[in-house]
Tab-separated table of C-alpha atoms and ligand atoms in Angstrom:
chain	number	residue	atom	x	y	z
A	60	MET	CA	-12.685	8.517	-22.166
A	61	ALA	CA	-11.086	5.503	-20.746
A	62	TYR	CA	-7.601	6.140	-19.270
A	63	GLU	CA	-4.719	5.840	-22.042
A	64	LEU	CA	-1.084	5.023	-21.421
A	65	PRO	CA	0.699	8.508	-22.094
A	66	PRO	CA	3.421	8.403	-24.499
A	67	LEU	CA	6.826	8.925	-23.027
A	68	PRO	CA	8.161	12.285	-23.660
A	69	TYR	CA	11.211	11.118	-24.780
A	70	SER	CA	13.077	7.430	-26.164
A	71	VAL	CA	13.384	4.545	-24.050
A	72	ASP	CA	16.777	4.372	-23.827
A	73	ALA	CA	16.957	8.325	-23.353
A	74	LEU	CA	18.003	7.854	-19.718
A	75	GLU	CA	20.589	5.761	-19.624
A	76	PRO	CA	23.098	5.170	-18.070
A	77	HIS	CA	20.898	6.312	-14.739
A	78	ILE	CA	18.088	4.218	-16.032
A	79	ASP	CA	18.799	1.654	-18.593
A	80	ALA	CA	16.708	1.051	-21.390
A	81	LYS	CA	15.093	-2.294	-20.494
A	82	THR	CA	13.901	-0.922	-17.080
A	83	MET	CA	11.975	1.857	-18.912
A	84	GLU	CA	10.694	-0.436	-21.614
A	85	ILE	CA	9.167	-2.794	-18.961
A	86	HIS	CA	8.267	-0.257	-16.109
A	87	HIS	CA	6.309	2.230	-18.979
A	88	GLY	CA	4.733	-0.173	-21.539
A	89	LYS	CA	4.013	-2.881	-18.663
A	90	HIS	CA	3.520	-1.585	-14.849
A	91	HIS	CA	2.059	1.416	-16.190
A	92	LYS	CA	-0.216	-0.347	-19.189
A	93	ALA	CA	-1.401	-2.177	-15.923
A	94	TYR	CA	-2.761	0.096	-14.036
A	95	VAL	CA	-4.333	2.089	-16.567
A	96	ASP	CA	-6.223	-1.222	-17.323
A	97	LYS	CA	-6.892	-2.257	-14.040
A	98	ALA	CA	-8.424	1.257	-13.249
A	99	ASN	CA	-10.645	1.569	-15.954
A	100	ALA	CA	-11.723	-1.997	-15.251
A	101	ALA	CA	-12.256	-0.587	-11.883
A	102	LEU	CA	-13.952	2.324	-12.761
A	103	GLU	CA	-16.335	0.895	-15.770
A	104	GLY	CA	-20.105	1.687	-15.118
A	105	THR	CA	-19.780	4.233	-12.625
A	106	ASP	CA	-20.188	7.644	-12.617
A	107	TRP	CA	-16.109	8.237	-12.407
A	108	ALA	CA	-15.480	6.433	-15.285
A	109	GLY	CA	-13.515	9.110	-17.465
A	110	LYS	CA	-13.345	11.566	-14.839
A	111	PRO	CA	-9.787	13.077	-14.766
A	112	VAL	CA	-7.383	10.437	-12.315
A	113	GLU	CA	-6.559	13.501	-9.970
A	114	GLN	CA	-10.160	13.978	-9.188
A	115	VAL	CA	-10.811	10.230	-8.665
A	116	ILE	CA	-7.871	9.830	-6.311
A	117	SER	CA	-8.805	12.911	-4.000
A	118	ALA	CA	-11.874	11.313	-3.940
A	119	LEU	CA	-11.395	7.940	-3.180
A	120	GLU	CA	-13.749	7.993	0.228
A	121	ARG	CA	-16.619	9.020	-1.958
A	122	LEU	CA	-16.367	5.907	-4.767
A	123	PRO	CA	-18.195	2.479	-3.762
A	124	HIS	CA	-16.751	1.003	-1.359
A	125	GLU	CA	-16.289	-2.288	-3.388
A	126	ILE	CA	-13.899	-0.508	-5.747
A	127	GLN	CA	-11.694	1.927	-2.974
A	128	GLY	CA	-9.322	-0.773	-2.900
A	129	ALA	CA	-8.591	-1.020	-6.809
A	130	VAL	CA	-9.211	2.630	-7.337
A	131	ARG	CA	-6.574	3.366	-4.902
A	132	ASN	CA	-3.937	0.964	-6.442
A	133	ASN	CA	-4.353	1.668	-9.774
A	134	ALA	CA	-5.663	5.098	-10.578
A	135	GLY	CA	-2.770	6.048	-8.007
A	136	GLY	CA	-0.421	4.235	-9.872
A	137	HIS	CA	-1.445	5.967	-13.411
A	138	ALA	CA	-1.774	9.292	-11.527
A	139	ASN	CA	2.294	8.522	-10.221
A	140	HIS	CA	3.544	7.336	-13.079
A	141	SER	CA	2.043	9.987	-15.440
A	142	LEU	CA	3.631	12.639	-13.608
A	143	PHE	CA	6.828	10.434	-13.045
A	144	TRP	CA	7.629	10.303	-16.621
A	145	GLN	CA	7.039	14.071	-16.820
A	146	ILE	CA	9.776	15.163	-14.505
A	147	LEU	CA	12.900	13.072	-15.805
A	148	ALA	CA	14.272	14.362	-19.230
A	149	PRO	CA	18.063	13.094	-20.686
A	150	GLU	CA	21.145	14.533	-18.707
A	151	GLY	CA	21.927	17.673	-20.499
A	152	LYS	CA	19.091	17.425	-22.206
A	153	GLY	CA	16.579	19.012	-19.646
A	154	GLY	CA	17.573	16.481	-17.027
A	155	GLY	CA	20.134	17.036	-14.110
A	156	GLY	CA	21.406	20.311	-12.915
A	157	ARG	CA	19.301	22.415	-10.061
A	158	PRO	CA	16.238	24.471	-9.823
A	159	GLU	CA	16.253	27.975	-10.539
A	160	GLY	CA	13.696	30.941	-10.201
A	161	ALA	CA	10.775	30.713	-7.672
A	162	LEU	CA	10.905	26.936	-6.832
A	163	GLY	CA	14.958	27.190	-6.312
A	164	ASP	CA	14.442	29.763	-3.949
A	165	ALA	CA	11.286	28.071	-2.406
A	166	ILE	CA	13.370	25.154	-1.353
A	167	LYS	CA	16.485	26.936	0.088
A	168	ALA	CA	14.322	28.986	1.835
A	169	THR	CA	12.601	25.824	3.368
A	170	PHE	CA	15.602	23.343	3.656
A	171	GLY	CA	18.127	25.509	4.240
A	172	SER	CA	19.913	24.766	0.644
A	173	PHE	CA	19.313	22.561	-1.807
A	174	ASP	CA	21.921	20.199	-0.965
A	175	GLU	CA	19.975	19.784	2.148
A	176	PHE	CA	16.673	18.956	0.118
A	177	LYS	CA	18.434	16.393	-1.650
A	178	GLU	CA	19.310	14.577	1.946
A	179	LYS	CA	16.452	14.915	2.917
A	180	PHE	CA	14.137	13.504	-0.367
A	181	ALA	CA	17.162	10.574	-1.134
A	182	ASP	CA	16.417	9.879	3.108
A	183	ALA	CA	12.344	9.580	2.683
A	184	ALA	CA	13.468	7.595	-0.600
A	185	ALA	CA	15.792	5.170	0.729
A	186	SER	CA	13.557	4.566	4.297
A	187	ARG	CA	10.482	3.971	2.665
A	188	PHE	CA	10.351	0.084	3.497
A	189	GLY	CA	8.938	-1.723	0.642
A	190	SER	CA	7.712	-0.196	-2.028
A	191	GLY	CA	5.944	3.198	-2.808
A	192	TRP	CA	6.946	6.910	-3.597
A	193	ALA	CA	9.274	9.704	-2.242
A	194	TRP	CA	7.693	13.201	-2.918
A	195	LEU	CA	8.204	16.835	-3.111
A	196	CYS	CA	4.651	18.413	-3.045
A	197	VAL	CA	3.570	22.032	-2.348
A	198	SER	CA	0.565	21.708	0.800
A	199	PRO	CA	-2.516	24.157	0.432
A	200	GLU	CA	-0.683	27.016	2.489
A	201	GLY	CA	1.677	26.838	-0.561
A	202	LYS	CA	4.301	24.995	1.507
A	203	LEU	CA	7.140	22.611	0.313
A	204	HIS	CA	7.452	19.287	2.189
A	205	VAL	CA	8.853	16.284	1.939
A	206	TYR	CA	7.340	13.037	2.939
A	207	SER	CA	7.524	9.162	1.438
A	208	THR	CA	3.692	7.267	0.951
A	209	ALA	CA	3.414	3.303	0.620
A	210	ASN	CA	2.590	1.707	-2.517
A	211	GLN	CA	0.651	3.541	-5.105
A	212	ASP	CA	-0.919	5.938	-2.291
A	213	ASN	CA	-0.509	9.291	-3.749
A	214	PRO	CA	-0.281	12.738	-1.741
A	215	LYS	CA	-3.724	13.970	-3.301
A	216	MET	CA	-5.490	11.266	-1.468
A	217	PRO	CA	-7.549	11.405	1.287
A	218	GLU	CA	-5.193	10.472	4.851
A	219	GLU	CA	-7.603	7.565	5.093
A	220	PHE	CA	-5.922	6.239	1.996
A	221	GLY	CA	-2.822	7.005	2.288
A	222	GLY	CA	-2.268	10.518	1.242
A	223	LYS	CA	-2.441	14.013	2.670
A	224	GLY	CA	-5.346	14.844	1.029
A	225	PRO	CA	-7.048	16.762	-2.075
A	226	GLY	CA	-5.203	19.948	-1.495
A	227	HIS	CA	-1.276	18.611	-1.667
A	228	THR	CA	0.034	18.478	-5.172
A	229	PRO	CA	2.919	16.366	-5.805
A	230	ILE	CA	5.445	18.191	-7.804
A	231	LEU	CA	8.041	15.748	-7.837
A	232	GLY	CA	7.846	12.196	-7.170
A	233	LEU	CA	10.714	9.192	-7.208
A	234	ASP	CA	9.263	5.423	-7.767
A	235	VAL	CA	11.120	3.522	-5.328
A	236	TRP	CA	9.432	0.057	-5.988
A	237	GLU	CA	12.141	-2.563	-7.095
A	238	HIS	CA	10.359	-2.750	-10.391
A	239	ALA	CA	12.260	0.847	-11.263
A	240	TYR	CA	15.772	0.181	-10.480
A	241	TYR	CA	15.809	-3.809	-10.068
A	242	LEU	CA	17.283	-4.698	-13.157
A	243	ASN	CA	20.173	-1.999	-13.279
A	244	TYR	CA	20.693	-1.614	-9.396
A	245	GLN	CA	19.453	-4.987	-7.734
A	246	ASN	CA	19.037	-4.089	-4.011
A	247	ARG	CA	21.168	-1.063	-4.515
A	248	ARG	CA	18.694	1.526	-3.601
A	249	PRO	CA	20.594	4.167	-2.101
A	250	ASP	CA	22.424	4.330	-6.269
A	251	TYR	CA	19.656	4.607	-7.717
A	252	ILE	CA	18.279	7.513	-5.607
A	253	ASN	CA	21.769	9.229	-6.383
A	254	ALA	CA	21.540	8.748	-10.413
A	255	PHE	CA	18.264	9.820	-10.255
A	256	TRP	CA	19.123	13.824	-9.397
A	257	ASN	CA	20.991	13.398	-13.283
A	258	VAL	CA	17.860	13.269	-15.272
A	259	VAL	CA	15.301	15.653	-12.891
A	260	ASN	CA	14.021	17.651	-14.964
A	261	TRP	CA	13.761	20.682	-13.260
A	262	LYS	CA	11.921	23.324	-15.316
A	263	LYS	CA	9.016	21.188	-15.420
A	264	VAL	CA	9.013	20.783	-11.516
A	265	GLY	CA	9.193	24.300	-11.547
A	266	GLU	CA	6.036	24.941	-13.787
A	267	LEU	CA	4.576	21.981	-11.376
A	268	PHE	CA	4.998	24.360	-8.488
A	269	SER	CA	4.202	27.631	-10.263
A	270	GLU	CA	0.734	26.039	-10.967
A	271	ALA	CA	0.165	24.837	-7.443
A	272	LYS	CA	0.997	27.525	-5.984
A	273	ALA	CA	-1.331	29.733	-8.559
B	845	MN3	MN1	6.519	2.092	-10.336
């Protein structure tokens, strides 16, 4: 079956004032929808049509050469945004605070403290030139890593396609394309990054961490 735009798990205004309703409406309904439609168009008629998007982006080098670029951008965009909506939640209703349990412990063990982790993640997000994503990922060894990727590249993509390889699992991502923040923040990407922490769904990120480690 072709990919479909997943519904938002909250209303378009639920993340205000940190992410405004108009941005969410356009970002989800237009930008993400376009990635879904273009990914479907690129994959149509190939053996890869209907395969789970993570499986497709993990194996880009095995796709027909002429569709690799379109699939990298658009299946990547579909995978990235599908994760993004899941790891956000309204402030005080699942969003904000800090990670607890195994994830909280792993963040402390890896980065020294939650604040040091936030600084490293914010730096990855702020220093990504142009468009891209900042990530907290689990490596095949079960270790946490923070880095950014360009455009719609996903950590699961092969290295020659901008990723780290199929064994890497993103559990937290921040979209730093201008379409994600420009209406509310204009050129102030650091303000958007600061606001992001108020709407991170740490419970969901913790579940993704457990799944990635399993
Ligand atoms: Mn986006």
